[in-house]
Amino acid sequence: MIRPQTIPALVHHVARQRGDAIALAAPGREGTTYTRLLRLVEETGAWLTSRGYGPRSRIGLAMSEASEMAASFLATVCCATAVPLNPDATSAEIEALLVRLRVDALIASARSGTASRTAARRLGLPVFDMQGSATRPAGVFHLAGGVRRAHDGWVQPSSEDIAVLFSTSGTTAAPKIVPISHGLAVRRAFAEADAFRLSPDDCCLNFRPLYRGLNGGLLASLAVGASVLLPQGFDVETLPALLAAQRVTWFLANPAYNEAILERFGRQHPCTGHTALRFIRSSSYRLPPGQMAALERLFGVPVLERYGATEAGLIARSPLPPEERRPGTVGRAVCCDIAIVDERGSRLPPGDTGEIVVRGDCVIDSYEGDPQASAEAFFGDWYRTGDIGHLGDDGFLQIVGRRREIINRGGQKISPYEVEEVLLRHPGVSEAACFSVPHPTLGEEVWAAVVGRAAQSPDGAEVLALAGRYLAR
């Protein structure tokens, strides 16, 4: 099958295949079918085109309504470039982003767009009201505002046109602009769907804010005609009802969500009668093996790690059963090449520790408008992730820290991750963070902070004793 090359083509293709199937769902609301989603996309595209916007235009999206954010993104990229914004950011932060990303107009909801509206108006940018309602099907909205302009008609974007722009700090503190073309976005969507064996029968429960990432939970599901359930943020108390109501087959999580689930439900399955769930996907931070084991006991399904980057898409993932999984690793490479290199970019043999670099057709080739950052981010055609790790002979990748987080204690290089993993072995520790503080002779000294569980919280002596059993003095 020839796969679509742009997001509009993807939406049209899957709507023809899956017309009456549910594309977007939200708790307590009617689901939106693929046919209705296509109509919404086309109507919104025509509306934006009538206001003079096209593939070279950049439109900011600021809203906390999850399903409306998903639909707004899909509709916007079908005629212009979308710039997702954090609706909780301050007006000053949003204003700086609007300038840096050269945004032409803003779509904001009345519920969450106050700071973004203020920022846009200070810059003289048009602001369009995203008007949705809890009584409408999930994601359905209409736009208001703006003035009609003469135009040449709706211009379909090409695979090379930019679909979405993200601002990311990458491996340094300086923000960088990551352009994702339509072709790249679609390749990444199918790569995710293939890697996790998604099918039209799947339903993804996505708690994560969409301004942080649209591929893993949204586009990957749409690529195969599956459904996406989008609640308003993460509320652990609603998890049993969400799992049961929509027959969720997988959900996106991260260590913070996972910890909240374990704290709340302990050994009692959140939804005893639920049988549709087939895996849990964890990302954003390396998952402690103990937390993984506890989740798998609780739900009776595998927890799969996903390792990726805004610049590279999906890099590695845990194999799905019956293939071997390796707790403590992020799995094997998916749709890209992975290598470990030293500080000069020379490749290291299996087992040696160094920086993780990747290359492939899901990796960007440069940042926008920043040739220096682009040069620093690559060794030839290898993208530097900034993560430190090692690759086994069997291809399993283990991450041990960030390039700029490695602690240099008198010449000894120490990974914060390794210290945190030891501290998390204590049953009374729910979270741990290792970091450096200045030292007059060693340069840096190792410190750590822990968050204790109410019933089992350890004292300092217990934490130090645990560290002494597993870590060099």
XYZ file of N, CA and C in Angstrom, residues 46 50 52 128 215 252 293 308 331 375 387:
33
model
N -10.981 25.729 5.014
C -11.607 26.731 4.137
C -11.763 28.063 4.871
N -9.954 31.526 3.828
C -10.734 32.735 3.521
C -10.203 33.951 4.268
N -6.983 34.402 4.507
C -5.703 34.696 3.875
C -4.532 33.846 4.325
N -8.161 34.381 16.857
C -9.411 33.707 16.488
C -9.907 32.901 17.684
N 2.556 13.134 18.148
C 2.738 11.968 17.291
C 2.368 10.652 17.967
N -0.860 6.005 27.449
C 0.439 6.651 27.572
C 0.643 7.069 29.015
N 7.907 -3.408 37.254
C 7.430 -4.697 37.766
C 6.123 -4.528 38.545
N 12.527 8.521 22.733
C 12.467 9.345 21.531
C 12.899 10.762 21.826
N 14.951 -0.704 25.354
C 14.687 -1.587 24.237
C 15.680 -1.445 23.101
N 24.955 22.820 13.797
C 26.293 22.235 13.690
C 26.670 21.495 14.973
N 22.079 12.317 25.419
C 21.969 11.273 26.435
C 23.225 10.407 26.435
